[in-house]
Amino acid sequence: MIVALIDSGLGLLPTAAWLRKLRPDVDLLLQLDPDGAPWGPKPEPWVIDRVVDAARTSLRRGAEVIVLPCNTASVTALEQVRAEVGPGVPVIGTVPAIKPAAAVCASVAVWATAATTASRYQADLIAKFGGEAKVIGVACHGLADAIDGGDLLAARKSIAAAAAETPDDVEGVVLGCTHYPLVIDDILAALPAGVRLFDSAQAVAAQTIRRMDALGRPRTGSGAVHVLNSGRPGELPRGAAAFESGRVLGAEL
């Protein structure tokens, strides 16, 4: 069983780590797009073409399940990818964990990219899943780019700026970009004690496994990890070393 994960950059690592932890036998195909990143500011048709083309590559490489561990890819191209690959290939998208956060916190901040924070997509999610909680968006300017570049100093500056914009009464912070769990320790350090963090990587991995098991195919993987950078075979970008990607993919999350 080969599972392909498609993201503009290192945001696929947390979901990959949970897949490795829950099903270490599964072969992973990690598709990053350093040539096209970041996806958030790009026009929707461009993003759709990029993500659908990566899905086609996944199929050619033998993927039987496709995961979009990327909020931008999920909201922009999920339905197009499903139409492209057909009903026989499960495609799992990613949604920020607003619903579980709002269920247990009276006040919630959704940390996300500037584009996502300003989007109708996030506003609709807050309206649909925010319940009785007070939910606000906080833009983390440059944080995803700093993570992709392995620039921890820039990442910490972005985190500090986001923390300063987060109201003091916030009880929970939703990590609305899949890159952010890679700097979770720095985020926790920047927030008041007791603030809870919520992200969707574990839930997406669990849903992926459910869809895999529903296919009823034997477990024949070896736990291999293959990387494509904008369609070219390679390794994880240099920035990944700053987040101990080997440890992450070893599922010591």
Tab-separated table of C-alpha atoms in Angstrom:
chain	number	residue	atom	x	y	z
A	1	MET	CA	0.000	0.000	0.000
A	2	ILE	CA	1.416	3.369	-1.072
A	3	VAL	CA	-0.039	6.561	0.373
A	4	ALA	CA	0.796	9.825	-1.392
A	5	LEU	CA	0.830	13.111	0.543
A	6	ILE	CA	0.699	16.351	-1.465
A	7	ASP	CA	1.691	19.725	-0.007
A	8	SER	CA	3.529	22.816	-1.172
A	9	GLY	CA	6.205	22.214	1.468
A	10	LEU	CA	6.975	20.681	4.837
A	11	GLY	CA	3.395	20.871	6.084
A	12	LEU	CA	2.937	17.229	5.123
A	13	LEU	CA	5.432	16.053	7.757
A	14	PRO	CA	3.094	16.024	10.798
A	15	THR	CA	0.487	13.919	8.990
A	16	ALA	CA	3.217	11.672	7.626
A	17	ALA	CA	4.526	11.223	11.161
A	18	TRP	CA	1.130	10.107	12.447
A	19	LEU	CA	0.734	7.704	9.538
A	20	ARG	CA	4.149	6.273	10.333
A	21	LYS	CA	3.207	5.952	14.007
A	22	LEU	CA	-0.169	4.316	13.372
A	23	ARG	CA	0.799	2.145	10.400
A	24	PRO	CA	4.589	1.769	10.118
A	25	ASP	CA	4.241	-0.749	7.281
A	26	VAL	CA	2.750	1.784	4.850
A	27	ASP	CA	4.946	3.172	2.080
A	28	LEU	CA	4.796	6.966	1.842
A	29	LEU	CA	5.219	9.122	-1.254
A	30	LEU	CA	5.868	12.712	-0.133
A	31	GLN	CA	5.223	15.253	-2.889
A	32	LEU	CA	6.457	18.768	-2.194
A	33	ASP	CA	6.469	21.702	-4.611
A	34	PRO	CA	9.459	23.946	-3.901
A	35	ASP	CA	9.226	25.404	-7.420
A	36	GLY	CA	5.655	26.578	-6.858
A	37	ALA	CA	5.519	27.313	-3.137
A	38	PRO	CA	3.814	29.013	-1.471
A	39	TRP	CA	0.421	28.060	-2.868
A	40	GLY	CA	-1.729	30.360	-0.734
A	41	PRO	CA	-1.241	33.605	-2.731
A	42	LYS	CA	-1.526	31.872	-6.121
A	43	PRO	CA	-4.695	32.054	-8.301
A	44	GLU	CA	-7.102	29.167	-7.729
A	45	PRO	CA	-6.837	27.748	-11.296
A	46	TRP	CA	-3.056	27.602	-10.922
A	47	VAL	CA	-3.292	25.756	-7.595
A	48	ILE	CA	-5.855	23.326	-9.002
A	49	ASP	CA	-3.617	22.477	-11.961
A	50	ARG	CA	-0.622	22.032	-9.661
A	51	VAL	CA	-2.390	19.755	-7.201
A	52	VAL	CA	-4.201	17.700	-9.850
A	53	ASP	CA	-0.918	17.177	-11.702
A	54	ALA	CA	0.673	15.941	-8.461
A	55	ALA	CA	-2.253	13.553	-8.028
A	56	ARG	CA	-1.653	12.166	-11.526
A	57	THR	CA	1.991	11.656	-10.618
A	58	SER	CA	0.881	9.828	-7.473
A	59	LEU	CA	-1.150	7.369	-9.518
A	60	ARG	CA	1.724	6.777	-11.929
A	61	ARG	CA	3.904	6.002	-8.908
A	62	GLY	CA	1.424	3.408	-7.671
A	63	ALA	CA	-0.393	5.362	-4.964
A	64	GLU	CA	-3.666	3.787	-3.850
A	65	VAL	CA	-4.616	6.559	-1.422
A	66	ILE	CA	-3.996	10.312	-1.747
A	67	VAL	CA	-3.858	12.767	1.162
A	68	LEU	CA	-3.906	16.551	0.900
A	69	PRO	CA	-2.359	17.582	4.254
A	70	CYS	CA	-2.624	21.211	3.188
A	71	ASN	CA	-5.463	23.612	3.889
A	72	THR	CA	-4.954	25.541	0.642
A	73	ALA	CA	-4.893	22.403	-1.483
A	74	SER	CA	-7.927	20.957	0.283
A	75	VAL	CA	-10.183	23.983	-0.037
A	76	THR	CA	-9.071	24.762	-3.589
A	77	ALA	CA	-8.569	21.428	-5.328
A	78	LEU	CA	-10.036	18.553	-3.280
A	79	GLU	CA	-13.070	17.997	-5.462
A	80	GLN	CA	-11.040	18.323	-8.660
A	81	VAL	CA	-8.553	15.710	-7.426
A	82	ARG	CA	-11.388	13.329	-6.546
A	83	ALA	CA	-12.874	13.788	-10.004
A	84	GLU	CA	-9.484	13.171	-11.607
A	85	VAL	CA	-8.576	9.955	-9.779
A	86	GLY	CA	-12.063	8.450	-9.672
A	87	PRO	CA	-14.028	6.741	-6.914
A	88	GLY	CA	-11.604	3.839	-6.536
A	89	VAL	CA	-8.869	5.992	-4.996
A	90	PRO	CA	-9.675	7.590	-1.616
A	91	VAL	CA	-8.680	11.255	-1.374
A	92	ILE	CA	-8.503	12.727	2.144
A	93	GLY	CA	-8.487	16.471	2.681
A	94	THR	CA	-7.598	18.627	5.680
A	95	VAL	CA	-9.806	21.025	7.639
A	96	PRO	CA	-8.595	23.151	10.585
A	97	ALA	CA	-9.654	21.729	13.957
A	98	ILE	CA	-12.114	24.532	14.739
A	99	LYS	CA	-14.969	22.216	15.742
A	100	PRO	CA	-13.127	20.267	18.484
A	101	ALA	CA	-11.532	23.462	19.793
A	102	ALA	CA	-14.839	25.323	19.991
A	103	ALA	CA	-16.454	22.352	21.719
A	104	VAL	CA	-14.183	22.679	24.770
A	105	CYS	CA	-12.986	26.306	24.741
A	106	ALA	CA	-15.046	29.452	25.233
A	107	SER	CA	-12.592	31.535	23.202
A	108	VAL	CA	-10.483	30.320	20.289
A	109	ALA	CA	-7.886	31.860	17.980
A	110	VAL	CA	-7.243	30.300	14.581
A	111	TRP	CA	-3.629	30.835	13.581
A	112	ALA	CA	-3.231	30.566	9.814
A	113	THR	CA	-1.551	32.157	6.833
A	114	ALA	CA	-2.578	35.679	5.898
A	115	ALA	CA	-4.426	34.400	2.823
A	116	THR	CA	-6.377	31.787	4.783
A	117	THR	CA	-7.181	34.222	7.595
A	118	ALA	CA	-8.724	36.625	5.098
A	119	SER	CA	-10.557	33.934	3.146
A	120	ARG	CA	-14.272	33.208	2.906
A	121	TYR	CA	-13.293	29.574	3.479
A	122	GLN	CA	-12.134	30.194	7.037
A	123	ALA	CA	-15.028	32.533	7.777
A	124	ASP	CA	-17.461	29.837	6.681
A	125	LEU	CA	-15.722	27.230	8.853
A	126	ILE	CA	-15.924	29.502	11.878
A	127	ALA	CA	-19.604	30.189	11.228
A	128	LYS	CA	-20.341	26.487	10.751
A	129	PHE	CA	-18.254	24.959	13.535
A	130	GLY	CA	-17.605	27.770	16.017
A	131	GLY	CA	-20.729	27.041	18.030
A	132	GLU	CA	-21.075	29.286	21.071
A	133	ALA	CA	-17.346	29.975	21.293
A	134	LYS	CA	-15.795	33.318	20.430
A	135	VAL	CA	-13.522	32.516	17.479
A	136	ILE	CA	-11.124	34.955	15.831
A	137	GLY	CA	-8.508	34.617	13.116
A	138	VAL	CA	-4.863	35.546	13.638
A	139	ALA	CA	-2.579	35.861	10.618
A	140	CYS	CA	0.897	34.390	11.087
A	141	HIS	CA	2.779	36.421	8.512
A	142	GLY	CA	5.713	34.547	6.985
A	143	LEU	CA	5.592	31.591	9.380
A	144	ALA	CA	4.989	28.847	6.811
A	145	ASP	CA	7.742	30.256	4.571
A	146	ALA	CA	10.159	30.401	7.511
A	147	ILE	CA	9.393	26.777	8.347
A	148	ASP	CA	9.950	25.651	4.771
A	149	GLY	CA	13.274	27.493	4.773
A	150	GLY	CA	14.331	26.081	8.136
A	151	ASP	CA	14.743	29.644	9.423
A	152	LEU	CA	13.945	29.174	13.105
A	153	LEU	CA	14.771	32.777	14.003
A	154	ALA	CA	12.260	34.116	11.469
A	155	ALA	CA	9.739	31.519	12.614
A	156	ARG	CA	10.047	32.645	16.226
A	157	LYS	CA	9.618	36.299	15.233
A	158	SER	CA	6.438	35.412	13.354
A	159	ILE	CA	5.170	33.379	16.310
A	160	ALA	CA	5.869	36.255	18.704
A	161	ALA	CA	3.958	38.660	16.466
A	162	ALA	CA	0.992	36.275	16.254
A	163	ALA	CA	1.010	35.748	20.017
A	164	ALA	CA	0.917	39.520	20.507
A	165	GLU	CA	-2.210	39.673	18.315
A	166	THR	CA	-3.918	36.871	20.243
A	167	PRO	CA	-6.301	38.087	22.974
A	168	ASP	CA	-5.308	37.295	26.547
A	169	ASP	CA	-8.558	35.454	27.231
A	170	VAL	CA	-8.051	32.864	24.477
A	171	GLU	CA	-8.304	29.316	25.817
A	172	GLY	CA	-7.423	27.427	22.636
A	173	VAL	CA	-5.367	28.034	19.500
A	174	VAL	CA	-6.139	26.135	16.312
A	175	LEU	CA	-3.104	25.555	14.108
A	176	GLY	CA	-4.782	26.381	10.821
A	177	CYS	CA	-1.760	25.626	8.659
A	178	THR	CA	-0.258	22.153	8.527
A	179	HIS	CA	3.253	23.595	8.776
A	180	TYR	CA	2.724	24.975	12.265
A	181	PRO	CA	2.935	21.741	14.320
A	182	LEU	CA	6.603	21.603	13.316
A	183	VAL	CA	7.238	24.551	15.647
A	184	ILE	CA	4.718	23.574	18.301
A	185	ASP	CA	7.195	23.972	21.181
A	186	ASP	CA	7.936	27.564	20.170
A	187	ILE	CA	4.213	28.311	19.823
A	188	LEU	CA	3.501	26.933	23.286
A	189	ALA	CA	6.373	28.954	24.733
A	190	ALA	CA	4.956	32.163	23.236
A	191	LEU	CA	1.441	31.677	24.635
A	192	PRO	CA	0.217	31.979	28.238
A	193	ALA	CA	0.341	28.810	30.298
A	194	GLY	CA	-2.761	26.689	29.951
A	195	VAL	CA	-3.653	27.615	26.377
A	196	ARG	CA	-4.534	24.428	24.468
A	197	LEU	CA	-3.373	23.768	20.917
A	198	PHE	CA	-5.439	21.939	18.312
A	199	ASP	CA	-4.290	20.605	14.959
A	200	SER	CA	-5.723	18.125	12.482
A	201	ALA	CA	-2.736	15.898	11.590
A	202	GLN	CA	-3.691	12.970	13.833
A	203	ALA	CA	-7.331	13.051	12.725
A	204	VAL	CA	-6.348	13.179	9.054
A	205	ALA	CA	-3.979	10.235	9.522
A	206	ALA	CA	-6.669	8.227	11.337
A	207	GLN	CA	-9.183	8.933	8.575
A	208	THR	CA	-6.596	7.914	5.987
A	209	ILE	CA	-6.113	4.564	7.727
A	210	ARG	CA	-9.858	3.981	7.886
A	211	ARG	CA	-10.147	4.604	4.156
A	212	MET	CA	-7.129	2.363	3.501
A	213	ASP	CA	-8.570	-0.486	5.524
A	214	ALA	CA	-11.908	-0.150	3.740
A	215	LEU	CA	-10.142	-1.052	0.495
A	216	GLY	CA	-9.555	-4.528	1.957
A	217	ARG	CA	-6.102	-4.958	0.474
A	218	PRO	CA	-3.246	-6.858	2.128
A	219	ARG	CA	-0.558	-5.058	4.080
A	220	THR	CA	2.435	-5.438	1.816
A	221	GLY	CA	4.378	-2.228	2.420
A	222	SER	CA	7.880	-1.993	3.833
A	223	GLY	CA	7.590	1.438	5.434
A	224	ALA	CA	9.628	3.114	2.694
A	225	VAL	CA	9.570	6.893	2.237
A	226	HIS	CA	9.998	8.407	-1.233
A	227	VAL	CA	10.231	12.150	-1.927
A	228	LEU	CA	9.389	14.133	-5.049
A	229	ASN	CA	10.266	17.824	-5.253
A	230	SER	CA	8.073	19.448	-7.918
A	231	GLY	CA	7.872	16.057	-9.600
A	232	ARG	CA	11.588	15.282	-9.414
A	233	PRO	CA	12.962	12.458	-7.264
A	234	GLY	CA	15.018	13.842	-4.414
A	235	GLU	CA	15.170	14.397	-0.696
A	236	LEU	CA	13.350	16.609	1.754
A	237	PRO	CA	14.450	20.257	1.407
A	238	ARG	CA	17.297	21.461	3.579
A	239	GLY	CA	14.847	23.294	5.808
A	240	ALA	CA	13.476	19.965	6.992
A	241	ALA	CA	16.688	19.265	8.892
A	242	ALA	CA	15.841	22.070	11.297
A	243	PHE	CA	12.794	20.104	12.427
A	244	GLU	CA	14.519	16.725	12.758
A	245	SER	CA	12.525	15.287	9.864
A	246	GLY	CA	14.081	11.887	10.365
A	247	ARG	CA	12.796	11.807	13.925
A	248	VAL	CA	9.389	13.047	12.768
A	249	LEU	CA	9.118	10.352	10.131
A	250	GLY	CA	10.166	7.881	12.778
A	251	ALA	CA	6.901	8.840	14.487
A	252	GLU	CA	8.469	10.142	17.694
A	253	LEU	CA	5.985	12.970	17.626
